mmCIF file of C-alpha atoms in Angstrom:
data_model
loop_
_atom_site.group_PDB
_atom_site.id
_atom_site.type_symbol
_atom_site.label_atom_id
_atom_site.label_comp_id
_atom_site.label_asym_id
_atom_site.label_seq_id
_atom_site.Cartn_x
_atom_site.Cartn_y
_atom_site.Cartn_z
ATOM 1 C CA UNK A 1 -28.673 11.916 -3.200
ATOM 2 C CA UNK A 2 -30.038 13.767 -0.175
ATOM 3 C CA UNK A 3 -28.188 11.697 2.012
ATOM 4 C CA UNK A 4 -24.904 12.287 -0.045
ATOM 5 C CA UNK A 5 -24.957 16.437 0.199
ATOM 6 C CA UNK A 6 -25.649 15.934 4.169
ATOM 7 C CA UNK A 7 -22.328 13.960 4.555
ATOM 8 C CA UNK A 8 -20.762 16.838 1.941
ATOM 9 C CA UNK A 9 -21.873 19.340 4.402
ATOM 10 C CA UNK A 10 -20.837 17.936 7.556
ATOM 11 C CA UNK A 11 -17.186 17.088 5.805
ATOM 12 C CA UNK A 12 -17.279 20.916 4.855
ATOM 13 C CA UNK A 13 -18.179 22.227 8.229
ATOM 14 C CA UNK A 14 -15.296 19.520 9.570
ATOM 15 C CA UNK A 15 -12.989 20.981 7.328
ATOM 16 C CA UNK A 16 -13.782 24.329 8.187
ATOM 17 C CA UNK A 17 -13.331 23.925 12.271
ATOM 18 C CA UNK A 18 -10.063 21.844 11.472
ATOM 19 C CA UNK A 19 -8.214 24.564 9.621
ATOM 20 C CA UNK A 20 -9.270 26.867 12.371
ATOM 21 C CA UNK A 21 -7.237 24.728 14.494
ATOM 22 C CA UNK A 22 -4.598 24.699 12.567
ATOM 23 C CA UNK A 23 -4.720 28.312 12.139
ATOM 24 C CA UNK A 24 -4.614 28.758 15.854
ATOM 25 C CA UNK A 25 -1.491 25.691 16.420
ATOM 26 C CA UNK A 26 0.751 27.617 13.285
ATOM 27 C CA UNK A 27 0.486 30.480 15.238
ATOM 28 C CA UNK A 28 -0.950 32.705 12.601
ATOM 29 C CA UNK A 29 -2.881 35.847 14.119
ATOM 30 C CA UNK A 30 0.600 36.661 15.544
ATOM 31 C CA UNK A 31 3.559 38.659 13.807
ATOM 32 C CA UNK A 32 7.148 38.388 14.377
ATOM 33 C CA UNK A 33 6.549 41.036 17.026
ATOM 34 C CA UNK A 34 7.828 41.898 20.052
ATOM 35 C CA UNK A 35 5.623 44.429 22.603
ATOM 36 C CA UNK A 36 7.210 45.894 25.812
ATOM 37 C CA UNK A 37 5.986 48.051 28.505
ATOM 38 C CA UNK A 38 8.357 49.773 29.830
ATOM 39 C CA UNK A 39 7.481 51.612 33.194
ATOM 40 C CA UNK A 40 10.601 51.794 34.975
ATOM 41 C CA UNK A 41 12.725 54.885 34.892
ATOM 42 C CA UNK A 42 15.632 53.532 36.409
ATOM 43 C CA UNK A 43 18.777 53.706 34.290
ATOM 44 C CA UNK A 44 19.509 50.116 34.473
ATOM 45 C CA UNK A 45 16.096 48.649 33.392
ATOM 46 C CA UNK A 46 15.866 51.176 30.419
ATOM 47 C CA UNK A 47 18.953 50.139 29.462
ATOM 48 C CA UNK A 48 17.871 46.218 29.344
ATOM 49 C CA UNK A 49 14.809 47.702 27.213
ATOM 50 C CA UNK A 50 17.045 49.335 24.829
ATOM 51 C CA UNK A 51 19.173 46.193 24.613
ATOM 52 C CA UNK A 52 16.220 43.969 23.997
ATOM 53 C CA UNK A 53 14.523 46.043 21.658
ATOM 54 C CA UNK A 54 17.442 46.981 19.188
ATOM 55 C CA UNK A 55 18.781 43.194 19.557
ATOM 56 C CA UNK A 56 15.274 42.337 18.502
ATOM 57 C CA UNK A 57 15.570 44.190 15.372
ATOM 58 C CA UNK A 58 18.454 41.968 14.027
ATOM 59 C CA UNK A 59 16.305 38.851 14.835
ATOM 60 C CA UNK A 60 14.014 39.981 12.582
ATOM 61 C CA UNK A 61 11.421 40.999 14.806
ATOM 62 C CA UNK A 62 9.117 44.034 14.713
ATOM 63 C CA UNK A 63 9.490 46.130 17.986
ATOM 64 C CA UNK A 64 7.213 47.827 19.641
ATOM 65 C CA UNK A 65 7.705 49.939 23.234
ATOM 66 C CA UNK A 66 5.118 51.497 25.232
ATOM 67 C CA UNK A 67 6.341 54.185 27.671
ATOM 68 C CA UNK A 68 4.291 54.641 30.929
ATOM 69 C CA UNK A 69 4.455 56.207 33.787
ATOM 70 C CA UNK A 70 7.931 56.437 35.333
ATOM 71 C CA UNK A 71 9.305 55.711 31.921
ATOM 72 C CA UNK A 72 8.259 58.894 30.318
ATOM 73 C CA UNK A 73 10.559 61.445 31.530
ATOM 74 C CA UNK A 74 12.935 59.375 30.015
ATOM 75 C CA UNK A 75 11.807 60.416 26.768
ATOM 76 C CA UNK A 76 11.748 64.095 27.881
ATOM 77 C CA UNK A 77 14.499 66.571 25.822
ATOM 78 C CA UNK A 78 16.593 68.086 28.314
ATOM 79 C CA UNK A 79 17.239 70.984 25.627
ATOM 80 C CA UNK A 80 13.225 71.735 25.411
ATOM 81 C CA UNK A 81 10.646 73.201 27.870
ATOM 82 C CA UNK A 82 7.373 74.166 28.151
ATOM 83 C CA UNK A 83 5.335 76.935 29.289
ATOM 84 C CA UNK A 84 2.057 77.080 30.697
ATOM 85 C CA UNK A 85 2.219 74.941 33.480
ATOM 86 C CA UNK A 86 0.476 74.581 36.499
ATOM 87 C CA UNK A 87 1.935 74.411 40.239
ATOM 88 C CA UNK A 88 1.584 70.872 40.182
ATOM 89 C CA UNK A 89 2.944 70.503 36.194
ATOM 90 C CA UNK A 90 5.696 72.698 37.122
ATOM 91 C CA UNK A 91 6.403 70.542 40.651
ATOM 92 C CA UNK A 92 6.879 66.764 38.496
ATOM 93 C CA UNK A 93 9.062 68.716 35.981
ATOM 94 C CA UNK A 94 11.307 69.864 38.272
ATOM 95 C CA UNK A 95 11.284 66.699 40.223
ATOM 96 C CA UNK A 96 11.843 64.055 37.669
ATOM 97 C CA UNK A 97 14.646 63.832 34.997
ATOM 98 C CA UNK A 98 14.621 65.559 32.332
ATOM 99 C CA UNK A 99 15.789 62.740 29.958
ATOM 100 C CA UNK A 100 17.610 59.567 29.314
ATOM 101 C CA UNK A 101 20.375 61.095 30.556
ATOM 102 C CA UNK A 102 19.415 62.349 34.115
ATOM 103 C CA UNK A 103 17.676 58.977 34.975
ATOM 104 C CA UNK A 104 19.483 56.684 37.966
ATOM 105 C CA UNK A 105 20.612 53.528 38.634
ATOM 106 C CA UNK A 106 17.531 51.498 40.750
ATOM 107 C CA UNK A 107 20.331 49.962 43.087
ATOM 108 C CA UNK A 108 23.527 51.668 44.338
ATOM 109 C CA UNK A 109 22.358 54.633 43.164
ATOM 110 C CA UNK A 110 24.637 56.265 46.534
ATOM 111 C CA UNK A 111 23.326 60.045 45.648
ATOM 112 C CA UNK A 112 24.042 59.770 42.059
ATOM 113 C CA UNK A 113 27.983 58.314 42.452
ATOM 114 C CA UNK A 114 27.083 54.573 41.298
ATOM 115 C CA UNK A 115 25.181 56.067 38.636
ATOM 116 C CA UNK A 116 28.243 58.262 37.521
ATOM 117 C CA UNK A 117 30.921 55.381 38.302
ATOM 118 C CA UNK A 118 28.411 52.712 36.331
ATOM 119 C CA UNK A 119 28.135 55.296 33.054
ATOM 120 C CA UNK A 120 31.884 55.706 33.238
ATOM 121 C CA UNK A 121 32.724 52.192 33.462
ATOM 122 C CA UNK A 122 30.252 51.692 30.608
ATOM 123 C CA UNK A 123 31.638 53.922 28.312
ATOM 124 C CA UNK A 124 35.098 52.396 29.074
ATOM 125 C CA UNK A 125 33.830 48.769 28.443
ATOM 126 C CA UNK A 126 32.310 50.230 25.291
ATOM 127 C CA UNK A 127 28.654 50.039 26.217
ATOM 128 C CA UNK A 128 26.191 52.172 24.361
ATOM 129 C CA UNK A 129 25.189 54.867 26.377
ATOM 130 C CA UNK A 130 21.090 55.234 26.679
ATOM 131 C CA UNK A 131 20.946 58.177 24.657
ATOM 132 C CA UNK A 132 22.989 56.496 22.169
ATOM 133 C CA UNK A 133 20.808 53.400 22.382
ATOM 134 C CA UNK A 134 17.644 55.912 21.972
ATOM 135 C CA UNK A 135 18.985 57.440 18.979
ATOM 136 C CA UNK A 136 19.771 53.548 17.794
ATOM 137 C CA UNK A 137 16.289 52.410 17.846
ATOM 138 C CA UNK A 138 15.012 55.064 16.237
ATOM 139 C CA UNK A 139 17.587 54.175 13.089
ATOM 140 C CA UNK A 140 16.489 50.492 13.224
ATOM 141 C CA UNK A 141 12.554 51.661 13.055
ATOM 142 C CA UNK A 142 11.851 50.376 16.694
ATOM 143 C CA UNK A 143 8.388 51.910 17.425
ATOM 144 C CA UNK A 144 7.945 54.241 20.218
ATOM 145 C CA UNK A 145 4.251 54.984 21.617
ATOM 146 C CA UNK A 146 4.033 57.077 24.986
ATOM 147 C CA UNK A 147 0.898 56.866 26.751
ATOM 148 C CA UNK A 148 -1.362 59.654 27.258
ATOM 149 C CA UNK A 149 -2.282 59.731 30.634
ATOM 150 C CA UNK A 150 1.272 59.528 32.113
ATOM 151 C CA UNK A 151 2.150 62.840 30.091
ATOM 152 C CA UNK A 152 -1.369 64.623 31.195
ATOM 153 C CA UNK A 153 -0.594 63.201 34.901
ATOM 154 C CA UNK A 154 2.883 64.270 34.961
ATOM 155 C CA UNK A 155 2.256 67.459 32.700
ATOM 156 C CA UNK A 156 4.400 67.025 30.157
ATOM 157 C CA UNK A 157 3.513 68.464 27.064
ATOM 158 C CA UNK A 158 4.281 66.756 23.658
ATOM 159 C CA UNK A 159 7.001 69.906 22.959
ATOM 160 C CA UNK A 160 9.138 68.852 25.505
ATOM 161 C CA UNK A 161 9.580 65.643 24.279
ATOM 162 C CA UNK A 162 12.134 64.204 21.916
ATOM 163 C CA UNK A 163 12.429 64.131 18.409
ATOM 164 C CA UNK A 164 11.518 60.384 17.703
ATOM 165 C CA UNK A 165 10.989 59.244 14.267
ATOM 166 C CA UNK A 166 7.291 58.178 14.430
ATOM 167 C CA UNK A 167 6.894 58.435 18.111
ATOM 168 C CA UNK A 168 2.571 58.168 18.818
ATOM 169 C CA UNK A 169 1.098 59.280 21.541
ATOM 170 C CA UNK A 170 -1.800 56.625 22.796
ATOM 171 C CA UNK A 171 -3.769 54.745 25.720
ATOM 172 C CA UNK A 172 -3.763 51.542 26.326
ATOM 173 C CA UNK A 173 -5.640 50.449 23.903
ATOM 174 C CA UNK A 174 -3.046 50.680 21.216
ATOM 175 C CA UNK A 175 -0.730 48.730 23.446
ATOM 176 C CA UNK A 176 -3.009 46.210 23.713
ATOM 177 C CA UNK A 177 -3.581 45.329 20.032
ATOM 178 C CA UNK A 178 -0.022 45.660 19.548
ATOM 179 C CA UNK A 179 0.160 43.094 22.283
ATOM 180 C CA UNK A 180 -2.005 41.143 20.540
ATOM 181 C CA UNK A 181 -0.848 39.939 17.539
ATOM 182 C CA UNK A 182 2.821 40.244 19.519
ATOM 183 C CA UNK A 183 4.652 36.677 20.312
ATOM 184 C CA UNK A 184 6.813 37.815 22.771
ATOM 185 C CA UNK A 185 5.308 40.619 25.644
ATOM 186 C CA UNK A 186 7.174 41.999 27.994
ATOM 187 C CA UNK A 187 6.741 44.530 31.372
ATOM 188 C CA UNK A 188 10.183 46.204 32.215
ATOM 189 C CA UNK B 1 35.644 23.933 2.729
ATOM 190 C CA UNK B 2 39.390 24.741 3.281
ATOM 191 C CA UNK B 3 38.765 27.732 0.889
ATOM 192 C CA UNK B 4 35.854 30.015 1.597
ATOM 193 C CA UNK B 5 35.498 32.760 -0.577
ATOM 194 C CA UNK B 6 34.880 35.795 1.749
ATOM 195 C CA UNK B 7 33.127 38.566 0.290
ATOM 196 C CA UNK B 8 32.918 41.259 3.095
ATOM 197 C CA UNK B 9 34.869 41.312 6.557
ATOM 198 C CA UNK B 10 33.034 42.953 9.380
ATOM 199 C CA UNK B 11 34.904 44.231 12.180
ATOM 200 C CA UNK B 12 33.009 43.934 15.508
ATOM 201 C CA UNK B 13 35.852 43.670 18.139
ATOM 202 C CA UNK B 14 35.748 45.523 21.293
ATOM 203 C CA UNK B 15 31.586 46.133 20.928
ATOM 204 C CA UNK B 16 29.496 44.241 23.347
ATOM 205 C CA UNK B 17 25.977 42.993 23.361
ATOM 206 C CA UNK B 18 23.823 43.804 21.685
ATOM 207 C CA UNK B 19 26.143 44.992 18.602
ATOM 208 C CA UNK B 20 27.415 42.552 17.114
ATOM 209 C CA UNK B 21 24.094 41.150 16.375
ATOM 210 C CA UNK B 22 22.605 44.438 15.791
ATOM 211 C CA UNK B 23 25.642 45.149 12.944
ATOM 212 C CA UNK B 24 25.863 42.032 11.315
ATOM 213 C CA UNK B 25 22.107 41.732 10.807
ATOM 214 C CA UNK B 26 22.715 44.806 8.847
ATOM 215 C CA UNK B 27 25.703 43.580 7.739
ATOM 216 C CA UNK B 28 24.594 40.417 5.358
ATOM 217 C CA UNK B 29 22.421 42.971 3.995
ATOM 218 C CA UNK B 30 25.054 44.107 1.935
ATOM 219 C CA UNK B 31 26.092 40.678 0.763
ATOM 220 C CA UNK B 32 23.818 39.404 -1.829
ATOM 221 C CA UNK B 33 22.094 35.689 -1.101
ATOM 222 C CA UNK B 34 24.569 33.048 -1.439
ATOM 223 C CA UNK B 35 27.774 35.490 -0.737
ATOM 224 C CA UNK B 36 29.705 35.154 2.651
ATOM 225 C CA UNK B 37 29.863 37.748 5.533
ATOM 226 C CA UNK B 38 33.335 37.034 7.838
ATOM 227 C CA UNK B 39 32.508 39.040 11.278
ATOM 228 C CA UNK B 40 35.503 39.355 14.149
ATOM 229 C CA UNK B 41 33.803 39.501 17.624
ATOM 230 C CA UNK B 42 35.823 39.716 20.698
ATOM 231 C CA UNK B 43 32.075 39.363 22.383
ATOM 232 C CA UNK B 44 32.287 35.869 24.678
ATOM 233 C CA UNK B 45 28.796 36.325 24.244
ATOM 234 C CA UNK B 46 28.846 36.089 20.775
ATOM 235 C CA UNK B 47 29.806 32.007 20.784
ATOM 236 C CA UNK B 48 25.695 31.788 21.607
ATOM 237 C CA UNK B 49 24.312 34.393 19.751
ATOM 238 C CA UNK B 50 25.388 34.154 17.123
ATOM 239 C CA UNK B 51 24.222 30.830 15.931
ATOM 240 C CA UNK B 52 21.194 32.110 17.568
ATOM 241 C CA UNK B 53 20.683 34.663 15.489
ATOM 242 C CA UNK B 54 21.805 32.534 12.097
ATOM 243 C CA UNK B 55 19.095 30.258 13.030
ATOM 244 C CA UNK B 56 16.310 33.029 13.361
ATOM 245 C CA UNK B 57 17.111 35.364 10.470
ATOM 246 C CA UNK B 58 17.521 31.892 8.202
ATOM 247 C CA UNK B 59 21.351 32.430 7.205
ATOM 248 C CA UNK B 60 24.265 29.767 7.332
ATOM 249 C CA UNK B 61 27.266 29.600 10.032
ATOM 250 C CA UNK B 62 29.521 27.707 7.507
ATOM 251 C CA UNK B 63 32.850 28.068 9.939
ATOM 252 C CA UNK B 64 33.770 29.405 13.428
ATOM 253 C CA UNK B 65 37.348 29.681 14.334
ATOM 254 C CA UNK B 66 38.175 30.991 17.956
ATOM 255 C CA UNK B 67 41.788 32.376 18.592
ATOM 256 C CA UNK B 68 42.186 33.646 21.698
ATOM 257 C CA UNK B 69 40.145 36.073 22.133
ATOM 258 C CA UNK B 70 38.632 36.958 18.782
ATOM 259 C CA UNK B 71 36.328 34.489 16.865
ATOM 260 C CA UNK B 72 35.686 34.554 13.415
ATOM 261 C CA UNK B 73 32.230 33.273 12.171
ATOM 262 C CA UNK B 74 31.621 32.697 8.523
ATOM 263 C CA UNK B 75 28.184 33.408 7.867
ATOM 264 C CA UNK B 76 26.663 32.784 3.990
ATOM 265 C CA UNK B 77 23.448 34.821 3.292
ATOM 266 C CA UNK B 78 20.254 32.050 2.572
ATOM 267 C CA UNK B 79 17.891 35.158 2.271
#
């Protein structure tokens, strides 16, 4: 009889590790999820974001993007400001764009001419424009989180920002449990 | 198969990536399950994604028919 509930016991405990396994090999622990840094501010990698991230939407994916450092101005509103700067606050908002609109092309930029001819050849080939994609992600419930220390480096203040539906403000460690239980990760 | 009852048309031509994805995900929303969405896409693109995107979201490509430059897909809603 003894002999009997030790076998029960080790079958149990083989049972147990096996389903783990097969836990792990299903690919549970992860969602349909899809987590991007994006850290360029360069018009052309936003725009591949954008495209990935609202295309990800109508594959059924959850998406999540984390804005970081050269990234965030991008999500600046070029119709707000705010006051109580410092010199160096006041220095980074002058210098970089005030929104998706302002940002540049990272390659044949040519003072701001490829950057002009490439928006007006997009809008002739029908091309969402990025604050049109912006606007588009925020209708398909593609999450926006900015991180924390980019806006206190770059002194941005959270009222100069865009209206996003839901937009958080975070550190990394939200990214990373995003990332987490994300199958697809991505650093733009 | 000669006869495919089409219950919504979706007119995509002239958008390029990633819209016609992006509209006809919503669009087989407004089919219910079983009905079938006809999309126009002048997208080259679309030839891949498509199917891709069938495959993914669990609905049906029942026909594709390609003239010239438009293609018609014929996509029936599994869920």
């Amino acid at each position: 009889m003894e002999e009997k509930n030790e076998k029960l016991h080790m079958l149990e405990a083989q049972i147990a590790e096996l389903s783990g396994q097969v836990k792990l090999l299903t690919g549970q622990g992860t969602e349909d999820k899809i987590s991007m840094i994006v850290f360029s501010g360069d018009l052309d990698k936003l725009l591949a974001a954008f495209i990935i991230g609202t295309g990800a939407v109508a594959m059924g994916l959850d998406v999540v993007m984390f804005f970081t450092f050269w990234a965030t101005p991008a999500l600046r509103d070029p119709n707000k400001s705010a006051g109580g700067k410092d010199m160096m606050g006041k220095m980074f908002g002058a210098m970089l764009p005030k929104g998706s609109d302002a940002v540049k092309l990272s390659k044949m930029n040519m003072g701001g001419m490829g950057t002009a001819m490439m928006k007006s050849l997009m809008k002739k080939k029908n091309v969402a424009s990025l604050p049109e994609f912006i606007e588009m992600a925020g209708e398909l419930d593609v999450k926006i989180f900015v991180c924390e220390m980019s806006m206190d480096l770059m002194g941005f203040s959270r009222e100069e920002m865009i209206d996003y539906p839901g937009m958080t403000y975070c550190g990394v460690a939200k990214f990373l449990e995003e990332a987490k239980g994300s199958r697809i990760q991505l650093f733009l | 198969m000669e006869d495919i009852k089409v219950d919504k048309v979706l007119d995509l031509k002239g958008l390029p990536c990633p819209m016609p994805v992006v509209k006809v995900s919503k669009g087989i929303k407004e089919v219910e399950v079983g009905q079938i969405l006809e999309a126009h896409t002048s997208d080259p693109g679309a030839l891949a994604d498509f199917p891709a995107w069938a495959r993914t979201s669990g609905n049906e490509i029942v026909k594709t028919e390609t003239e010239g430059k438009i293609t018609r897909f014929y996509i029936r809603r599994n869920k």
